[in-house]
Short mmCIF file of C-alpha atoms in Angstrom, two decimals:
data_model
loop_
_atom_site.label_atom_id
_atom_site.label_comp_id
_atom_site.label_asym_id
_atom_site.label_seq_id
_atom_site.Cartn_x
_atom_site.Cartn_y
_atom_site.Cartn_z
CA MET A 31 -5.45 -21.74 -36.93
CA ASP A 32 -4.00 -24.77 -35.14
CA ILE A 33 -5.37 -25.97 -31.85
CA ILE A 34 -2.90 -25.05 -29.11
CA LEU A 35 -4.75 -26.29 -26.02
CA GLU A 36 -7.38 -28.97 -25.74
CA GLY A 37 -9.29 -30.78 -23.03
CA LYS A 38 -11.23 -33.98 -23.71
CA LYS A 39 -13.90 -35.55 -21.50
CA LEU A 40 -12.58 -33.88 -18.37
CA ASN A 41 -14.04 -34.99 -15.05
CA LYS A 42 -13.25 -33.65 -11.62
CA SER A 43 -14.87 -34.20 -8.25
CA PHE A 44 -14.13 -33.06 -4.73
CA LYS A 45 -14.79 -35.07 -1.61
CA THR A 46 -15.94 -33.27 1.53
CA GLY A 47 -16.25 -35.87 4.27
CA GLU A 48 -18.65 -38.48 2.93
CA LYS A 49 -20.07 -36.20 0.27
CA LYS A 50 -18.66 -36.27 -3.24
CA THR A 51 -19.33 -33.26 -5.47
CA GLN A 52 -18.90 -33.60 -9.20
CA VAL A 53 -17.49 -30.26 -10.36
CA LEU A 54 -16.67 -31.14 -13.97
CA CYS A 55 -18.65 -33.67 -16.03
CA ASP A 56 -17.22 -34.75 -19.39
CA VAL A 57 -16.12 -31.25 -20.34
CA ASP A 58 -14.51 -30.73 -23.74
CA PHE A 59 -12.82 -27.53 -24.80
CA PHE A 60 -10.24 -26.32 -27.27
CA LEU A 61 -8.28 -23.15 -27.84
CA LYS A 62 -6.82 -22.16 -31.20
CA GLU A 63 -3.58 -20.22 -31.58
CA GLY A 64 -4.22 -16.46 -31.38
CA GLU A 65 -7.76 -17.01 -30.18
CA VAL A 66 -9.49 -15.90 -26.98
CA LEU A 67 -11.96 -18.39 -25.55
CA GLY A 68 -14.43 -17.12 -22.98
CA ILE A 69 -15.85 -19.43 -20.35
CA VAL A 70 -18.90 -18.04 -18.60
CA GLY A 71 -21.19 -19.35 -15.94
CA GLU A 72 -22.52 -18.67 -12.48
CA SER A 73 -20.52 -19.24 -9.31
CA GLY A 74 -20.03 -22.98 -8.79
CA SER A 75 -20.53 -23.82 -12.46
CA GLY A 76 -17.02 -25.30 -12.62
CA LYS A 77 -15.36 -22.68 -14.84
CA SER A 78 -12.53 -21.86 -12.41
CA THR A 79 -12.00 -25.57 -11.69
CA LEU A 80 -11.68 -26.16 -15.43
CA LEU A 81 -8.97 -23.50 -15.53
CA ARG A 82 -7.16 -25.02 -12.55
CA VAL A 83 -7.32 -28.45 -14.17
CA ALA A 84 -6.01 -27.06 -17.47
CA SER A 85 -3.13 -25.36 -15.64
CA GLY A 86 -2.09 -28.46 -13.71
CA LEU A 87 -2.96 -26.93 -10.33
CA GLU A 88 -5.61 -29.67 -10.01
CA LYS A 89 -5.42 -33.13 -11.51
CA PRO A 90 -8.50 -34.34 -13.43
CA ASP A 91 -10.17 -37.57 -12.26
CA SER A 92 -10.34 -38.61 -15.89
CA GLY A 93 -9.99 -37.09 -19.32
CA GLU A 94 -7.16 -35.84 -21.44
CA LEU A 95 -5.32 -32.53 -21.71
CA LEU A 96 -3.32 -31.71 -24.81
CA TYR A 97 -0.88 -28.93 -25.65
CA LYS A 98 -0.24 -28.74 -29.40
CA GLY A 99 -1.46 -32.33 -29.61
CA ARG A 100 0.93 -33.53 -26.90
CA ASP A 101 -0.66 -35.15 -23.85
CA TYR A 102 0.14 -33.30 -20.65
CA THR A 103 -2.52 -34.80 -18.37
CA GLY A 104 -1.19 -35.12 -14.83
CA SER A 105 1.68 -32.68 -15.44
CA SER A 106 2.67 -30.50 -12.49
CA PRO A 107 2.30 -26.69 -12.60
CA ARG A 108 6.10 -26.54 -12.90
CA GLN A 109 5.81 -28.36 -16.24
CA THR A 110 2.71 -26.58 -17.53
CA GLY A 111 4.31 -23.24 -16.61
CA GLU A 112 6.58 -23.68 -19.62
CA PHE A 113 3.71 -22.88 -21.95
CA LEU A 114 1.00 -21.23 -19.87
CA GLN A 115 0.52 -18.59 -17.22
CA ILE A 116 -2.40 -17.81 -14.95
CA LEU A 117 -3.81 -14.38 -14.28
CA PHE A 118 -5.51 -14.61 -10.90
CA GLN A 119 -8.60 -12.73 -9.73
CA ASP A 120 -6.67 -11.04 -6.92
CA ALA A 121 -3.50 -10.00 -8.72
CA GLU A 122 -1.95 -8.50 -5.58
CA SER A 123 -1.96 -11.87 -3.83
CA SER A 124 -0.23 -13.45 -6.82
CA PHE A 125 2.91 -11.46 -5.96
CA ASP A 126 5.03 -12.21 -2.89
CA PRO A 127 4.26 -9.33 -0.47
CA ARG A 128 7.93 -9.17 0.54
CA MET A 129 9.37 -8.99 -2.95
CA THR A 130 9.62 -6.09 -5.35
CA MET A 131 7.60 -6.38 -8.53
CA GLU A 132 10.81 -6.59 -10.55
CA ARG A 133 12.06 -9.59 -8.57
CA SER A 134 8.68 -11.33 -8.78
CA ILE A 135 8.47 -10.81 -12.54
CA MET A 136 12.09 -11.86 -13.11
CA GLU A 137 11.35 -15.02 -11.13
CA ALA A 138 8.80 -16.03 -13.76
CA GLY A 139 11.47 -15.80 -16.45
CA ARG A 140 12.87 -19.24 -15.61
CA GLY A 141 16.46 -18.03 -15.44
CA LYS A 142 16.05 -15.30 -18.06
CA LYS A 143 17.22 -11.87 -16.89
CA ASP A 144 16.34 -9.43 -19.66
CA LYS A 145 15.78 -6.02 -18.10
CA GLU A 146 15.31 -4.41 -21.52
CA GLU A 147 12.44 -6.74 -22.39
CA LEU A 148 10.92 -6.19 -18.98
CA LEU A 149 10.95 -2.42 -19.40
CA LYS A 150 9.42 -2.77 -22.86
CA LEU A 151 6.60 -4.88 -21.44
CA VAL A 152 6.04 -2.45 -18.56
CA LYS A 153 5.71 0.36 -21.09
CA MET A 154 3.34 -1.77 -23.19
CA ALA A 155 1.15 -2.22 -20.10
CA GLY A 156 1.07 1.56 -19.64
CA LEU A 157 2.94 1.45 -16.35
CA ASP A 158 5.73 3.56 -14.93
CA GLU A 159 9.00 1.62 -14.62
CA GLU A 160 9.38 3.17 -11.15
CA LEU A 161 6.63 0.77 -10.00
CA LEU A 162 8.99 -2.16 -10.52
CA LYS A 163 10.87 -1.16 -7.39
CA ARG A 164 7.71 -1.27 -5.28
CA LYS A 165 6.17 -4.16 -3.39
CA PRO A 166 2.64 -5.32 -4.35
CA GLY A 167 1.05 -3.66 -1.32
CA LYS A 168 2.16 -0.27 -2.66
CA LEU A 169 0.36 -0.73 -6.00
CA SER A 170 -3.31 -0.39 -6.84
CA GLY A 171 -5.39 -3.41 -7.90
CA GLY A 172 -5.28 -2.31 -11.54
CA GLN A 173 -1.53 -1.75 -11.48
CA CYS A 174 -1.04 -5.20 -9.93
CA GLN A 175 -3.18 -6.82 -12.60
CA ARG A 176 -1.23 -5.06 -15.34
CA MET A 177 2.02 -6.18 -13.68
CA ALA A 178 0.60 -9.73 -13.73
CA ILE A 179 0.09 -9.35 -17.50
CA VAL A 180 3.70 -8.14 -17.79
CA ARG A 181 4.85 -11.18 -15.82
CA ALA A 182 2.84 -13.54 -18.02
CA PHE A 183 4.41 -12.14 -21.20
CA TYR A 184 7.89 -11.94 -19.67
CA SER A 185 7.68 -15.65 -18.83
CA GLY A 186 7.34 -16.39 -22.52
CA ALA A 187 4.17 -18.43 -22.01
CA GLU A 188 2.11 -18.97 -25.14
CA ILE A 189 -1.21 -19.31 -23.35
CA LEU A 190 -2.86 -17.11 -20.74
CA LEU A 191 -5.46 -18.53 -18.41
CA CYS A 192 -7.38 -15.59 -16.96
CA ASP A 193 -9.43 -16.44 -13.89
CA GLU A 194 -11.96 -13.65 -13.23
CA MET A 195 -9.04 -11.27 -13.73
CA THR A 196 -11.15 -8.11 -13.74
CA SER A 197 -13.75 -9.04 -11.09
CA ALA A 198 -11.88 -7.39 -8.24
CA LEU A 199 -11.33 -4.15 -10.19
CA ASP A 200 -13.47 -1.02 -10.40
CA VAL A 201 -15.12 -0.21 -13.73
CA SER A 202 -12.50 2.26 -15.02
CA THR A 203 -9.55 0.04 -14.07
CA GLN A 204 -11.39 -2.91 -15.60
CA ALA A 205 -11.63 -0.92 -18.84
CA GLN A 206 -7.88 -0.13 -18.76
CA VAL A 207 -6.98 -3.79 -18.30
CA MET A 208 -9.39 -4.85 -21.03
CA GLN A 209 -7.84 -2.25 -23.37
CA ILE A 210 -4.44 -3.88 -22.91
CA MET A 211 -5.91 -7.31 -23.57
CA GLN A 212 -7.67 -5.99 -26.71
CA ARG A 213 -4.41 -4.47 -27.95
CA LEU A 214 -2.51 -7.70 -27.38
CA LYS A 215 -5.22 -9.60 -29.18
CA LYS A 216 -5.07 -7.25 -32.17
CA GLU A 217 -1.31 -7.69 -32.31
CA GLY A 218 -1.92 -11.45 -32.43
CA LYS A 219 0.06 -12.01 -29.24
CA LEU A 220 -2.79 -13.48 -27.28
CA SER A 221 -4.01 -17.05 -26.99
CA ALA A 222 -6.12 -17.02 -23.88
CA VAL A 223 -8.89 -18.64 -21.94
CA PHE A 224 -10.90 -15.92 -20.25
CA VAL A 225 -13.05 -17.10 -17.36
CA SER A 226 -15.71 -14.74 -16.04
CA HIS A 227 -19.25 -14.66 -14.72
CA ASP A 228 -19.82 -11.48 -16.76
CA ILE A 229 -20.99 -12.49 -20.23
CA ALA A 230 -21.01 -8.86 -21.44
CA LEU A 231 -17.31 -8.47 -20.60
CA VAL A 232 -16.44 -11.81 -22.16
CA SER A 233 -18.25 -10.93 -25.37
CA GLU A 234 -16.07 -7.80 -25.72
CA ILE A 235 -12.83 -9.71 -26.11
CA CYS A 236 -13.55 -13.36 -26.87
CA ASP A 237 -13.75 -14.99 -30.28
CA ARG A 238 -15.67 -17.94 -28.92
CA ILE A 239 -17.79 -18.45 -25.82
CA MET A 240 -18.41 -21.57 -23.81
CA VAL A 241 -21.27 -21.47 -21.30
CA MET A 242 -21.05 -23.73 -18.25
CA LYS A 243 -23.66 -24.88 -15.78
CA ASP A 244 -23.33 -27.46 -13.00
CA GLY A 245 -19.98 -28.68 -14.30
CA ARG A 246 -21.17 -29.17 -17.87
CA CYS A 247 -20.77 -27.18 -21.06
CA VAL A 248 -24.33 -26.22 -22.06
CA GLU A 249 -23.49 -24.10 -25.09
CA GLU A 250 -20.45 -23.27 -27.15
CA GLY A 251 -19.91 -21.26 -30.30
CA GLU A 252 -18.63 -18.10 -31.96
CA THR A 253 -19.31 -15.02 -29.84
CA PRO A 254 -21.81 -13.28 -32.20
CA GLU A 255 -23.69 -16.55 -32.58
CA VAL A 256 -23.93 -17.25 -28.82
CA ILE A 257 -24.80 -13.67 -27.90
CA GLY A 258 -27.08 -13.05 -30.90
CA SER A 259 -29.04 -16.26 -30.91
CA PRO A 260 -28.49 -18.26 -27.74
CA LYS A 261 -29.87 -21.78 -27.82
CA ASP A 262 -29.69 -22.80 -24.18
CA ASP A 263 -32.02 -21.34 -21.56
CA HIS A 264 -29.12 -20.76 -19.16
CA THR A 265 -27.25 -18.71 -21.78
CA LYS A 266 -30.42 -16.69 -22.36
CA GLU A 267 -30.70 -16.06 -18.62
CA LEU A 268 -27.07 -14.90 -18.41
CA ILE A 269 -27.50 -12.55 -21.36
CA GLU A 270 -30.76 -11.20 -19.94
CA SER A 271 -29.26 -10.55 -16.51
CA ALA A 272 -26.25 -8.82 -18.12
CA ARG A 273 -28.67 -6.66 -20.13
CA LYS A 274 -30.64 -5.74 -16.99
CA GLN A 275 -27.43 -4.88 -15.17
CA SER A 276 -26.24 -2.58 -17.93
CA ILE A 277 -29.64 -0.79 -17.97
CA GLY A 278 -29.67 -0.58 -14.17
CA MET B 207 -1.67 6.68 17.46
CA LYS B 208 -1.79 3.25 19.12
CA LYS B 209 0.95 2.05 16.80
CA LYS B 210 3.10 5.06 17.68
CA LYS B 211 2.73 4.33 21.40
CA LEU B 212 3.57 0.67 20.87
CA LYS B 213 6.61 1.62 18.81
CA ALA B 214 7.85 3.83 21.65
CA LYS B 215 7.22 0.98 24.12
CA ILE B 216 9.20 -1.43 21.93
CA ILE B 217 12.10 1.03 21.70
CA ILE B 218 12.22 1.55 25.50
CA LEU B 219 12.02 -2.18 26.21
CA SER B 220 14.64 -2.97 23.57
CA VAL B 221 17.02 -0.43 25.14
CA LEU B 222 16.45 -2.01 28.57
CA ALA B 223 17.02 -5.50 27.16
CA LEU B 224 20.17 -4.30 25.42
CA LEU B 225 21.46 -2.69 28.63
CA LEU B 226 20.85 -5.93 30.46
CA LEU B 227 22.71 -7.90 27.82
CA LEU B 228 25.61 -5.45 27.80
CA MET B 229 25.87 -5.56 31.61
CA THR B 230 26.10 -9.34 31.60
CA CYS B 231 28.41 -9.46 28.58
CA PHE B 232 30.80 -6.97 30.16
CA ALA B 233 30.37 -8.30 33.70
CA GLY B 234 34.15 -8.29 34.13
CA LEU B 235 34.23 -4.51 33.65
CA VAL B 236 31.24 -3.74 35.89
CA ALA B 237 31.94 -6.15 38.77
CA LYS B 238 35.18 -5.55 40.60
CA ASN B 239 35.09 -8.77 42.70
CA ASP B 240 35.78 -12.29 41.47
CA PRO B 241 32.39 -14.11 41.49
CA ASN B 242 33.95 -17.36 42.71
CA ALA B 243 36.42 -15.93 45.27
CA THR B 244 35.47 -16.91 48.80
CA SER B 245 36.33 -14.85 51.87
CA ALA B 246 35.98 -16.15 55.41
CA ALA B 247 36.13 -12.57 56.69
CA ALA B 248 33.19 -11.43 54.60
CA ILE B 249 30.65 -14.24 55.10
CA ARG B 250 27.03 -13.02 54.80
CA THR B 251 28.08 -9.35 54.77
CA ALA B 252 25.15 -6.98 54.26
CA PRO B 253 25.19 -4.73 51.14
CA CYS B 254 27.99 -2.14 51.46
CA ALA B 255 30.39 -0.15 49.25
CA ASP B 256 32.70 -3.15 48.65
CA TYR B 257 29.85 -5.58 48.13
CA PRO B 258 26.84 -3.65 46.68
CA PHE B 259 24.52 -6.69 46.95
CA GLY B 260 26.23 -8.19 50.02
CA THR B 261 27.91 -11.59 50.18
CA ASP B 262 26.70 -15.19 50.46
CA ASN B 263 27.44 -18.01 52.89
CA LEU B 264 30.95 -18.45 51.48
CA GLY B 265 31.73 -14.73 51.42
CA ARG B 266 31.35 -14.47 47.63
CA CYS B 267 30.21 -11.12 46.17
CA VAL B 268 26.50 -11.44 45.27
CA PHE B 269 26.69 -8.47 42.83
CA SER B 270 29.47 -10.14 40.82
CA ARG B 271 27.67 -13.46 40.94
CA VAL B 272 24.41 -11.87 39.76
CA LEU B 273 26.21 -10.30 36.78
CA TYR B 274 28.22 -13.41 35.90
CA GLY B 275 25.17 -15.58 36.62
CA GLY B 276 23.19 -13.45 34.20
CA ARG B 277 25.77 -14.27 31.56
CA THR B 278 25.22 -18.01 32.15
CA THR B 279 21.41 -17.75 32.28
CA ILE B 280 21.01 -15.35 29.34
CA THR B 281 23.54 -17.12 27.08
CA ALA B 282 21.94 -20.52 27.75
CA THR B 283 18.44 -19.07 27.23
CA PHE B 284 19.32 -17.34 23.94
CA PHE B 285 21.12 -20.41 22.65
CA LEU B 286 18.23 -22.69 23.56
CA VAL B 287 15.59 -20.37 22.07
CA ALA B 288 17.67 -19.97 18.89
CA VAL B 289 18.14 -23.73 18.43
CA SER B 290 14.46 -24.47 19.19
CA PHE B 291 13.41 -21.64 16.85
CA ALA B 292 15.56 -22.99 14.00
CA ALA B 293 14.63 -26.65 14.49
CA GLY B 294 10.93 -25.99 15.19
CA THR B 295 10.51 -23.59 12.27
CA LEU B 296 12.20 -26.01 9.87
CA ILE B 297 10.09 -28.95 11.06
CA GLY B 298 6.92 -26.82 10.92
CA MET B 299 7.63 -25.62 7.39
CA ILE B 300 8.33 -29.14 6.12
CA CYS B 301 5.15 -30.48 7.78
CA GLY B 302 2.98 -27.62 6.55
CA TYR B 303 4.35 -27.69 3.02
CA HIS B 304 4.43 -31.43 2.37
CA GLY B 305 1.68 -32.67 4.66
CA GLY B 306 1.06 -36.40 4.39
CA ILE B 307 2.83 -39.03 6.46
CA ILE B 308 5.80 -36.84 7.55
CA ASP B 309 3.37 -34.24 8.89
CA GLY B 310 1.29 -36.96 10.58
CA ILE B 311 4.25 -38.51 12.40
CA LEU B 312 5.93 -35.25 13.49
CA MET B 313 2.72 -33.64 14.66
CA ARG B 314 1.74 -36.72 16.70
CA ILE B 315 5.17 -36.52 18.38
CA ALA B 316 4.43 -32.85 19.07
CA ASP B 317 1.02 -33.80 20.53
CA ILE B 318 2.72 -36.28 22.87
CA MET B 319 5.13 -33.55 24.00
CA LEU B 320 2.23 -31.21 24.67
CA ALA B 321 0.35 -33.85 26.63
CA PHE B 322 2.70 -33.38 29.61
CA PRO B 323 3.55 -30.11 31.37
CA GLN B 324 6.87 -28.84 29.97
CA MET B 325 8.53 -28.59 33.38
CA VAL B 326 7.58 -32.16 34.34
CA VAL B 327 9.17 -33.52 31.14
CA ALA B 328 12.22 -31.29 31.67
CA ILE B 329 12.72 -32.48 35.27
CA ALA B 330 12.40 -36.12 34.20
CA VAL B 331 14.83 -35.75 31.28
CA ALA B 332 17.30 -33.63 33.28
CA GLY B 333 17.14 -36.24 36.06
CA ILE B 334 18.00 -39.00 33.59
CA LEU B 335 20.81 -36.96 31.99
CA GLY B 336 22.22 -35.90 35.37
CA GLY B 337 23.20 -32.40 36.44
CA GLY B 338 24.85 -29.74 34.30
CA MET B 339 23.73 -26.94 32.05
CA LYS B 340 23.99 -29.12 28.94
CA GLY B 341 21.54 -31.64 30.39
CA ALA B 342 19.16 -28.87 31.49
CA MET B 343 19.20 -27.34 28.01
CA ILE B 344 18.52 -30.68 26.32
CA ALA B 345 15.72 -31.34 28.82
CA LEU B 346 14.00 -28.04 28.00
CA GLY B 347 14.78 -28.18 24.28
CA ILE B 348 12.99 -31.51 23.90
CA THR B 349 9.62 -29.80 24.33
CA MET B 350 10.47 -26.24 23.29
CA TRP B 351 10.62 -26.80 19.52
CA VAL B 352 6.94 -27.83 19.53
CA SER B 353 5.46 -24.32 19.82
CA PHE B 354 7.68 -23.07 16.98
CA ALA B 355 6.84 -26.09 14.83
CA ARG B 356 3.09 -25.75 15.31
CA LEU B 357 3.16 -22.03 14.59
CA ALA B 358 5.36 -22.42 11.50
CA ARG B 359 3.22 -25.32 10.28
CA SER B 360 -0.05 -23.40 10.49
CA HIS B 361 1.43 -20.36 8.75
CA THR B 362 3.03 -22.52 6.04
CA PHE B 363 -0.28 -24.28 5.54
CA SER B 364 -2.11 -21.02 4.84
CA LEU B 365 0.77 -19.49 2.83
CA LYS B 366 0.85 -22.58 0.62
CA LYS B 367 -2.66 -21.75 -0.58
CA GLU B 368 -1.69 -18.19 -1.57
CA ALA B 369 -1.66 -17.32 -5.25
CA PHE B 370 1.97 -16.16 -5.12
CA ILE B 371 3.06 -19.69 -4.17
CA LYS B 372 1.10 -21.04 -7.14
CA ALA B 373 2.75 -18.38 -9.31
CA ALA B 374 6.17 -19.58 -8.08
CA LEU B 375 5.22 -23.18 -8.90
CA ILE B 376 4.16 -22.15 -12.39
CA ALA B 377 7.47 -20.28 -12.70
CA GLY B 378 9.11 -23.69 -12.27
CA LYS B 379 10.56 -23.09 -8.82
CA GLY B 380 11.46 -26.09 -6.65
CA ASP B 381 10.11 -26.90 -3.19
CA ILE B 382 13.31 -25.89 -1.37
CA TYR B 383 13.41 -22.55 -3.23
CA ILE B 384 9.74 -21.88 -2.41
CA ILE B 385 10.23 -22.75 1.27
CA ILE B 386 13.35 -20.61 1.65
CA VAL B 387 12.52 -17.66 -0.60
CA HIS B 388 8.73 -17.37 -0.29
CA ILE B 389 7.52 -19.13 2.84
CA LEU B 390 10.26 -18.47 5.41
CA PRO B 391 10.38 -14.65 5.03
CA ASN B 392 6.59 -14.47 5.23
CA LEU B 393 6.31 -16.44 8.48
CA LEU B 394 9.41 -15.06 10.15
CA ALA B 395 7.61 -12.20 11.91
CA PRO B 396 5.11 -14.32 13.92
CA VAL B 397 7.69 -16.99 14.73
CA LEU B 398 10.24 -14.40 15.87
CA THR B 399 7.59 -12.80 18.08
CA ASN B 400 7.00 -16.23 19.61
CA ALA B 401 10.76 -16.55 20.18
CA LEU B 402 10.74 -13.27 22.10
CA THR B 403 7.92 -14.45 24.36
CA GLN B 404 9.69 -17.80 24.85
CA ILE B 405 12.78 -16.11 26.33
CA GLY B 406 11.04 -15.49 29.67
CA THR B 407 9.59 -19.00 29.86
CA THR B 408 12.95 -20.56 29.04
CA MET B 409 14.70 -18.45 31.65
CA ILE B 410 12.22 -19.62 34.29
CA GLY B 411 12.75 -23.20 33.13
CA LEU B 412 16.53 -23.04 33.31
CA SER B 413 16.53 -21.24 36.65
CA GLY B 414 13.96 -23.73 37.91
CA LEU B 415 16.11 -26.70 36.98
CA SER B 416 19.17 -25.05 38.56
CA PHE B 417 17.10 -24.33 41.68
CA LEU B 418 16.28 -28.05 41.87
CA GLY B 419 19.95 -28.93 41.47
CA LEU B 420 19.47 -30.18 37.89
CA GLY B 421 21.10 -27.19 36.20
CA VAL B 422 24.55 -25.66 36.58
CA VAL B 423 27.18 -27.34 38.69
CA PRO B 424 28.62 -25.28 41.62
CA PRO B 425 30.56 -23.05 41.90
CA THR B 426 29.35 -21.64 38.53
CA ALA B 427 27.13 -18.63 39.18
CA GLU B 428 23.55 -18.94 37.89
CA TRP B 429 20.47 -17.15 39.20
CA GLY B 430 18.42 -20.29 39.95
CA SER B 431 21.23 -22.04 41.81
CA MET B 432 22.03 -18.81 43.74
CA ILE B 433 18.41 -18.64 44.95
CA SER B 434 18.55 -22.32 45.88
CA GLU B 435 21.78 -21.90 47.85
CA GLY B 436 20.64 -18.67 49.55
CA ARG B 437 17.26 -19.92 50.73
CA ALA B 438 18.99 -22.02 53.45
CA TYR B 439 19.98 -18.82 55.29
CA ILE B 440 17.31 -16.45 53.93
CA GLN B 441 16.43 -15.18 57.43
CA ILE B 442 19.99 -14.04 58.25
CA ALA B 443 21.10 -12.93 54.76
CA PRO B 444 17.99 -12.25 52.63
CA TRP B 445 20.08 -10.33 50.04
CA ALA B 446 21.63 -13.61 48.87
CA VAL B 447 18.17 -14.64 47.56
CA LEU B 448 16.65 -11.22 46.91
CA TYR B 449 19.07 -9.95 44.25
CA PRO B 450 19.25 -13.03 42.00
CA ALA B 451 15.45 -13.35 42.33
CA LEU B 452 15.03 -9.67 41.39
CA ALA B 453 17.40 -10.08 38.45
CA THR B 454 15.39 -13.06 37.20
CA LEU B 455 12.11 -11.22 37.68
CA ILE B 456 13.24 -8.02 35.94
CA THR B 457 14.78 -9.90 32.99
CA ILE B 458 11.66 -12.02 32.49
CA ILE B 459 9.39 -8.97 32.73
CA ILE B 460 11.48 -7.04 30.18
CA PHE B 461 11.52 -9.87 27.61
CA ASN B 462 7.88 -10.83 28.14
CA CYS B 463 6.74 -7.21 27.79
CA LEU B 464 8.93 -6.83 24.69
CA GLY B 465 7.41 -9.96 23.15
CA ASP B 466 3.87 -8.78 23.95
CA ALA B 467 4.57 -5.30 22.61
CA VAL B 468 5.94 -6.65 19.34
CA MET B 469 2.92 -8.93 19.02
CA ASP B 470 0.51 -6.03 19.71
CA TYR B 471 2.40 -3.84 17.24
CA ARG B 472 2.04 -6.46 14.51
CA GLU B 473 -1.69 -6.81 15.20
CA ALA B 474 -2.36 -3.07 15.51
#
């Protein structure tokens, strides 16, 4: 499999008054075509910032971003949107509250107006086409997240960047969304970076896992390898706390 | 329940406001006397069947002048609020969306405007421009856009951080498209509510300038100038001041209450 997305030596810091906080320190990552990469870590570990940097929503202080070997460092979200889409934690807020779902999804098509394809995708996501006429406030969190998946595929983006996309959902809705992701993965339609604090959830869908702590990658490898025999203490802690949670 | 009550209040106030507007728009049909026709035989006549609100010092029908004056005051107020709303909202959206140097310059200008009481600036500007409704409107408009701009700016600033704006950016949409299609419709409700509450303030401002002789030029009927003219003989013909003052008061109360009710409804 060819590498579709790559980040090399990425650094990012934020300045609050006099204080400078380093959020990413020399982070490297890569994503192969048809692969799902999981990025896990506690809050503040830099995983969401990494996603924002990769999407062009934030510019890295230094480092290189490559799409199919082509440098796109410093590109605006308008440019990166040609090959990637973001699935936000709060899917409802990613849709204009005054627009119908259909209009919002069509907007992501960059001029494309293919109702047939849209209906096919809505069906694939297990949603009723009637929901397309509704505004986001009239949909549940799970329905909104599935609509966001529909939008991402309708846009024709090759890469999905999922930022804690199931965190705001209840357990059963989370399972429904994950089922769709699993199905898309099986069909080979999914090249995604899946950011979450929940290592158990990440291990369900991801081929590889990258563990982050304090803006650095502390461990990276194939999912069975990272989950089965973690090398870093932080990874061990994350796995242990996930285990305790599932028992509790 | 509270929302239902507020909705009923908004409907009642809107009907009253509409009635007021219709009465002034169709003043020619309601008032049978010419508002500018003088009559030496009817000077300072008390309210009667021919002159429901009496007559003024020149024998002009106060009822007709109140209705025609309302047309002047209300038209000027609506025009001024609409222009300030459009200009202020546009400036606010540009400042909030782009930030940087444009925002810095425009907001400092707004701060300067806010540093002086609106009426003081208006009197000074109207004095420089000379009398006339046009001058009075420019004088008030100079400071009026600021409240719209600040409100639109703060809403744009928070809307800009919303995920749906980021989604629009990723969809390749341009800044103008995002401002018009995504930001404007989402901030319209609070800015329009502000416009409703500004109607009363603007009316007071315009009438105030006319009262001081910086507004309409006689013999044009306007509530502020009518009060100003009538106060000279208030003890012998109080109706010449009472009715235009009442008309101003009622109109301001209706629009202020409507603005407040809409604001409460949105927050409920």
